[in-house]
Amino acid sequence: MNVATSQSEVTGPATPVGSGSHQAKIVVEDFIAFFGAQAVLRNIHLSIYPRQRLAIIGPAGSGKTTLLRSLNRLNDLDDDFRHTGRILLDGGDIYDSSTDVAALRRRVGTVYAVPTPLPWAIYDNIAYGPRLAGVRDRRRLDELVESGLRSAFLWDEVKDRLGEAATNLSGGQQQRLCLARVLALEPEVLLLDEPCSGLDPISTAKIEDALAELKSRYCVVLVTNNTKQAARASDRTAFFLMGELVEVGLTTQVFTNPADGRTGDYITGHFG
Amino acid sequence: MKREKIISVVLAMVAMSGIAGLALITAYIFKEGLPIIVRVGLKDFLLSGDWHPLEGKFGIFSWIVGSLAVTLGAMIIGGLLGLSCAVVLTQFCPRRLVVVLKPAIELLAGIPSVVYGFMGVMILVPWIRQHLGGPGLSVLAAAVVLGIMVLPTVTSISMDALRAVPRSYRDGSIALGATGWQTTHMVILKAAKSGIMASLILGMGRAIGETMAVIMVAGNTLDLPHGILDPVRTLTSNIALEMSYASGDHRKALFATGVVLFVIIMILNSIALAVSSKRARKAGVR
Amino acid sequence: MRLSPAITQRLVVAFLWLLTAITIAILAFIIGHVLAHGLPYVTWDFLSRSPEKMGREGGVFPIIVGTLAVTGLAVLIAAPVGVVTAVYLTEYTRKGRLTAVIRFGADCLAGIPSIIFGLFGFAFFVIALGLGLSVLSGALTLALMALPTIIRTSEEAIRAVPWSFREVSYGLGSTRWQMVTHVVLRSALPGITTGIVLSLGRCISETAAVMLTAGSALRMPSLLGSCRTLALHFYTLSREGISMNMAYATAAVLIVAILAIDLTAYWIMRRFITKMS
């Protein structure tokens, strides 16, 4: 693992680990998540800051994805899901009964592990989110589609065939399409759930490049199985194990000098 | 959020229209038919063969016997053909052929019942008259025609049941050296037993309920049949034949016949539902 | 002597194949017989003229219109109700007593014989609601009969839409209703259409229920007037021995219509399956 390069990638403001919540974009407070009777996340405290990329690493079944899906209430789709604790977005509890869930999901967008283009034209895929939000003006939609595709580094490859079926794109292009689709909503937070797990190295590099660009505008949370990717493409890293947050800190620090022995074991490949 | 709630309530109300229709059907059939059953007495209504509407005598025993005889025959023919098709199509047929044969059998379900009846009259009835004797219009003719008509029901539902048997069962049996047929009848048919039962029961419901084709080939005599070559009248054909001119108590008695038919069908449907939900529960545990 | 398993296998499989072949032969024979005897009489005159002398001469034009009116209206009524029911069952409630009740209702309706529907339609639509023997009474009765098929096929089509599509839609900020209309129904449309087209075929085939609710008038149909459908016309012609040639011709029109409908439904379904997988 090349820790030196990852160190050089850390930019942006100083990152006060575990400091006051007033400057954090998202604050997770004493969050416990259950599926049925089983607790899959236990007493999570975590702050996520704007204009930063947070990587969430950990072995399969450690609760990474559950946390990610809790951040925009996608877990609500599962009848068995229960939670306690709070998740604050800009200070407001997203699980409050007055929350407009659809609006929340527009502010906190998700890219899934498996590229899932809807079986429509490329244009319609990207314009779907804005249309849901009530954007009807054709010129405005065109703008959003173009800017989304540009930010996802896909514009040049598809600009001449926006009317073609999105399902005809390659796997890597499909995943960037999914990224563009979320970006067209102009969200505040971007959640990515192992977005490169099914992709080849070149496609992965393109997505990582896009993320590096995007962090200047968004708060990015990246769940990944790939510790190298976490080292390369994040500013802070959180390590999860069996539903608990073991440690969180600057990526450089977590990878070079982890506070917890288990983190070191995981990163060096002793388990997981 | 409030809009979503309203949509959900509206959808629920529309979704209830099926059950509302069922309730209305039940209510109206019973409302029209029950009084006459009460007046004649359930026992006399069901067990007397005396049907003289103009003299106020309403006994439907002959039609019940007719329906049962015809249905039994139909189940022997339709069950045998239908199950054979299901077994062949799921176990012994190359995929490319299934793609052609399955829609063909489904098409059999789409042919109007009057066409079946007509074919019966034109082809089957003369054949029976010449080769087996009797008037031709008979229990046998009705059974054959109905058998062909219920075959697609039996085939399609038992095909679903046979397909639901896990592939590992078959592979396991073949691995033990069983032949294809040994595997089919010892392992697969056994595993799909309840689904096949359900298909036969639903097919039986179809046969009892069929009207137009039976009218055309059964002969519709008022007498009780004594053999399979005798003409016969069923519950359904009696309703359809006399509805056009019946009035007053006579019409009510036809609705009462409908009540009996309705109850028989509901019992059959409930058995089929119970059998297949038992299967679903078993599959769920697995 | 006991036969060896290998020989039994051959005999049994051959027997099963024989029965299957008989089934297919019956189908081919029915279609072939009707078309061979009927098509020669299906002329433009036959399709475009009114029947004369009870149908002994002339054509079947008003009867075709009547068939289209009754079955078309029936499907027009049943399709929205059926699709909404399917959406409710799949997307709005998962388990629960209400779902069980709705499903039970659909299952029971599916098993009720057409003559019972006819009796009900007669007692309720024709007499109680005072609609008389009419296109409307017939259509409402047929709509109830078609409902279970439409519900079941729509449910299957909706369930075939990948769960991930729903997640994507929710993730992009759709409400449930937006998700249903934009993603689920749009993706399931071919499957739903197949079910609706098939139910149209079943309605066209129906005779007993139509006879008791729409009547058998030979004139051009109107919403509250009686009319005759092809299936009933065919029944009357052959049963009363009015004209075998006309009966065959009517049956040929009926069979061609059913074939066209079933093939269309099958074709849509095949495209749907290839698209989904």
Coordinates of C-alpha atoms in Angstrom, one line a residue, chain B residues 75-263:
Chain B
M75 CA -62.0 -35.0 -15.3
I76 CA -60.9 -38.4 -16.5
I77 CA -60.3 -37.2 -20.0
G78 CA -59.2 -33.7 -19.2
G79 CA -57.1 -34.7 -16.2
L80 CA -55.3 -37.4 -18.2
L81 CA -54.6 -35.3 -21.2
G82 CA -53.8 -32.2 -19.2
L83 CA -51.4 -33.8 -16.8
S84 CA -49.7 -35.6 -19.7
C85 CA -49.1 -32.3 -21.4
A86 CA -47.8 -30.8 -18.2
V87 CA -45.4 -33.6 -17.5
V88 CA -44.2 -33.7 -21.1
L89 CA -43.7 -30.0 -21.3
T90 CA -41.9 -29.7 -18.0
Q91 CA -39.8 -32.9 -18.0
F92 CA -39.3 -34.4 -21.5
C93 CA -39.7 -31.6 -24.0
P94 CA -36.8 -29.7 -25.5
R95 CA -37.0 -26.0 -24.7
R96 CA -37.4 -24.9 -28.2
L97 CA -40.5 -27.0 -28.6
V98 CA -42.0 -25.8 -25.3
V99 CA -42.0 -22.3 -26.6
V100 CA -44.4 -23.4 -29.3
L101 CA -46.5 -26.0 -27.5
K102 CA -47.2 -24.0 -24.4
P103 CA -48.9 -21.1 -26.2
A104 CA -50.7 -23.7 -28.3
I105 CA -52.3 -25.2 -25.2
E106 CA -53.1 -21.8 -23.9
L107 CA -54.8 -21.0 -27.1
L108 CA -57.0 -24.0 -26.5
A109 CA -58.3 -22.1 -23.5
G110 CA -59.0 -19.1 -25.7
I111 CA -61.3 -20.9 -28.1
P112 CA -64.9 -19.9 -27.4
S113 CA -67.0 -22.6 -25.6
V114 CA -69.6 -22.4 -28.3
V115 CA -67.0 -23.5 -30.9
Y116 CA -66.2 -26.5 -28.8
G117 CA -69.9 -27.3 -28.5
F118 CA -70.3 -26.8 -32.3
M119 CA -67.4 -29.2 -33.0
G120 CA -69.0 -31.7 -30.7
V121 CA -72.3 -31.5 -32.6
M122 CA -70.7 -31.7 -36.0
I123 CA -68.0 -34.3 -35.4
L124 CA -68.3 -36.1 -32.1
V125 CA -72.1 -36.6 -31.8
P126 CA -72.5 -38.3 -35.2
W127 CA -69.5 -40.5 -34.5
I128 CA -70.9 -41.7 -31.2
R129 CA -74.3 -42.3 -32.8
Q130 CA -72.9 -44.4 -35.6
H131 CA -70.2 -46.3 -33.7
L132 CA -71.5 -46.6 -30.1
G133 CA -75.2 -46.3 -30.6
G134 CA -77.8 -44.1 -28.8
P135 CA -78.8 -40.6 -29.8
G136 CA -75.2 -39.3 -29.8
L137 CA -76.1 -36.3 -27.7
S138 CA -75.0 -37.9 -24.5
V139 CA -73.0 -37.9 -21.2
L140 CA -70.1 -39.2 -23.2
A141 CA -70.1 -36.4 -25.8
A142 CA -70.4 -33.8 -23.0
A143 CA -67.6 -35.4 -21.1
V144 CA -65.3 -35.4 -24.0
V145 CA -66.0 -31.8 -25.0
L146 CA -65.7 -30.6 -21.4
G147 CA -62.5 -32.7 -20.9
I148 CA -60.8 -30.9 -23.8
M149 CA -62.1 -27.5 -22.4
V150 CA -60.7 -28.0 -18.9
L151 CA -57.4 -29.4 -20.2
P152 CA -55.6 -26.0 -20.4
T153 CA -56.5 -25.2 -16.8
V154 CA -55.1 -28.5 -15.6
T155 CA -52.0 -28.1 -17.7
S156 CA -51.1 -24.6 -16.9
I157 CA -51.6 -24.9 -13.1
S158 CA -49.9 -28.2 -12.8
M159 CA -47.0 -26.9 -15.0
D160 CA -46.5 -24.2 -12.4
A161 CA -46.4 -26.7 -9.7
L162 CA -44.0 -29.0 -11.5
R163 CA -41.7 -26.1 -12.3
A164 CA -41.7 -25.1 -8.7
V165 CA -40.0 -28.4 -7.7
P166 CA -36.4 -27.5 -7.0
R167 CA -34.0 -28.6 -9.7
S168 CA -31.8 -30.3 -7.1
Y169 CA -34.5 -32.9 -6.5
R170 CA -34.3 -34.0 -10.1
D171 CA -30.5 -33.9 -10.3
G172 CA -30.2 -35.8 -7.0
S173 CA -32.5 -38.6 -8.3
I174 CA -30.8 -38.8 -11.7
A175 CA -27.5 -39.0 -9.9
L176 CA -28.8 -42.0 -8.0
G177 CA -29.3 -43.8 -11.3
A178 CA -33.1 -43.3 -11.7
T179 CA -34.5 -43.0 -15.2
G180 CA -36.3 -39.8 -16.3
W181 CA -39.7 -41.4 -15.7
Q182 CA -38.7 -42.9 -12.3
T183 CA -37.6 -39.5 -11.3
T184 CA -40.7 -37.9 -12.6
H185 CA -43.2 -40.2 -10.9
M186 CA -41.3 -41.0 -7.7
V187 CA -39.8 -37.6 -7.0
I188 CA -41.3 -34.7 -9.0
L189 CA -44.9 -35.7 -9.1
K190 CA -44.8 -36.4 -5.4
A191 CA -43.3 -33.0 -4.6
A192 CA -45.8 -31.2 -6.8
K193 CA -48.7 -33.3 -5.5
S194 CA -50.7 -30.5 -3.9
G195 CA -50.3 -28.2 -6.9
I196 CA -51.6 -30.9 -9.2
M197 CA -54.5 -31.5 -6.9
A198 CA -55.3 -27.8 -7.0
S199 CA -55.2 -27.9 -10.8
L200 CA -57.6 -30.8 -10.9
I201 CA -60.0 -29.2 -8.5
L202 CA -60.0 -25.9 -10.4
G203 CA -60.5 -27.9 -13.6
M204 CA -63.5 -29.6 -12.0
G205 CA -64.9 -26.2 -11.1
R206 CA -64.6 -25.2 -14.8
A207 CA -66.3 -28.3 -15.9
I208 CA -69.3 -28.0 -13.6
G209 CA -69.7 -24.3 -14.5
E210 CA -69.5 -24.6 -18.3
T211 CA -72.8 -24.0 -19.9
M212 CA -73.0 -23.4 -23.7
A213 CA -70.9 -26.3 -24.9
V214 CA -72.8 -28.7 -22.7
I215 CA -76.2 -27.5 -23.9
M216 CA -75.1 -28.1 -27.4
V217 CA -73.9 -31.7 -27.0
A218 CA -75.6 -33.2 -23.9
G219 CA -79.2 -33.6 -25.3
N220 CA -80.8 -31.8 -22.4
T221 CA -83.5 -34.5 -21.7
L222 CA -85.6 -34.1 -18.5
D223 CA -84.9 -37.8 -17.6
L224 CA -82.2 -39.2 -15.4
P225 CA -79.4 -40.8 -17.5
H226 CA -78.8 -44.5 -17.1
G227 CA -75.7 -44.9 -19.1
I228 CA -73.0 -42.8 -20.7
L229 CA -74.7 -42.9 -24.0
D230 CA -77.9 -41.4 -22.6
P231 CA -78.7 -37.7 -23.0
V232 CA -78.5 -35.6 -19.9
R233 CA -79.2 -32.1 -18.6
T234 CA -76.9 -30.3 -16.2
L235 CA -77.4 -27.6 -13.6
T236 CA -76.0 -24.9 -15.9
S237 CA -77.8 -26.0 -19.0
N238 CA -81.1 -26.0 -17.1
I239 CA -80.6 -22.4 -16.1
A240 CA -79.5 -21.2 -19.5
L241 CA -82.2 -23.1 -21.4
E242 CA -85.2 -22.0 -19.3
M243 CA -84.0 -18.5 -18.3
S244 CA -85.3 -17.1 -21.6
Y245 CA -88.9 -17.8 -21.0
A246 CA -89.1 -18.4 -17.2
S247 CA -90.9 -15.9 -15.0
G248 CA -92.2 -15.7 -11.4
D249 CA -91.4 -18.7 -9.2
H250 CA -89.9 -20.6 -12.2
R251 CA -87.3 -17.9 -12.6
K252 CA -86.6 -17.8 -8.9
A253 CA -86.1 -21.6 -9.0
L254 CA -83.5 -21.1 -11.7
F255 CA -81.7 -18.6 -9.4
A256 CA -82.0 -21.3 -6.7
T257 CA -80.2 -23.7 -9.0
G258 CA -77.6 -21.0 -9.4
V259 CA -77.3 -20.9 -5.6
V260 CA -76.5 -24.6 -5.5
L261 CA -74.0 -24.2 -8.3
F262 CA -72.4 -21.2 -6.5
V263 CA -72.1 -23.2 -3.3

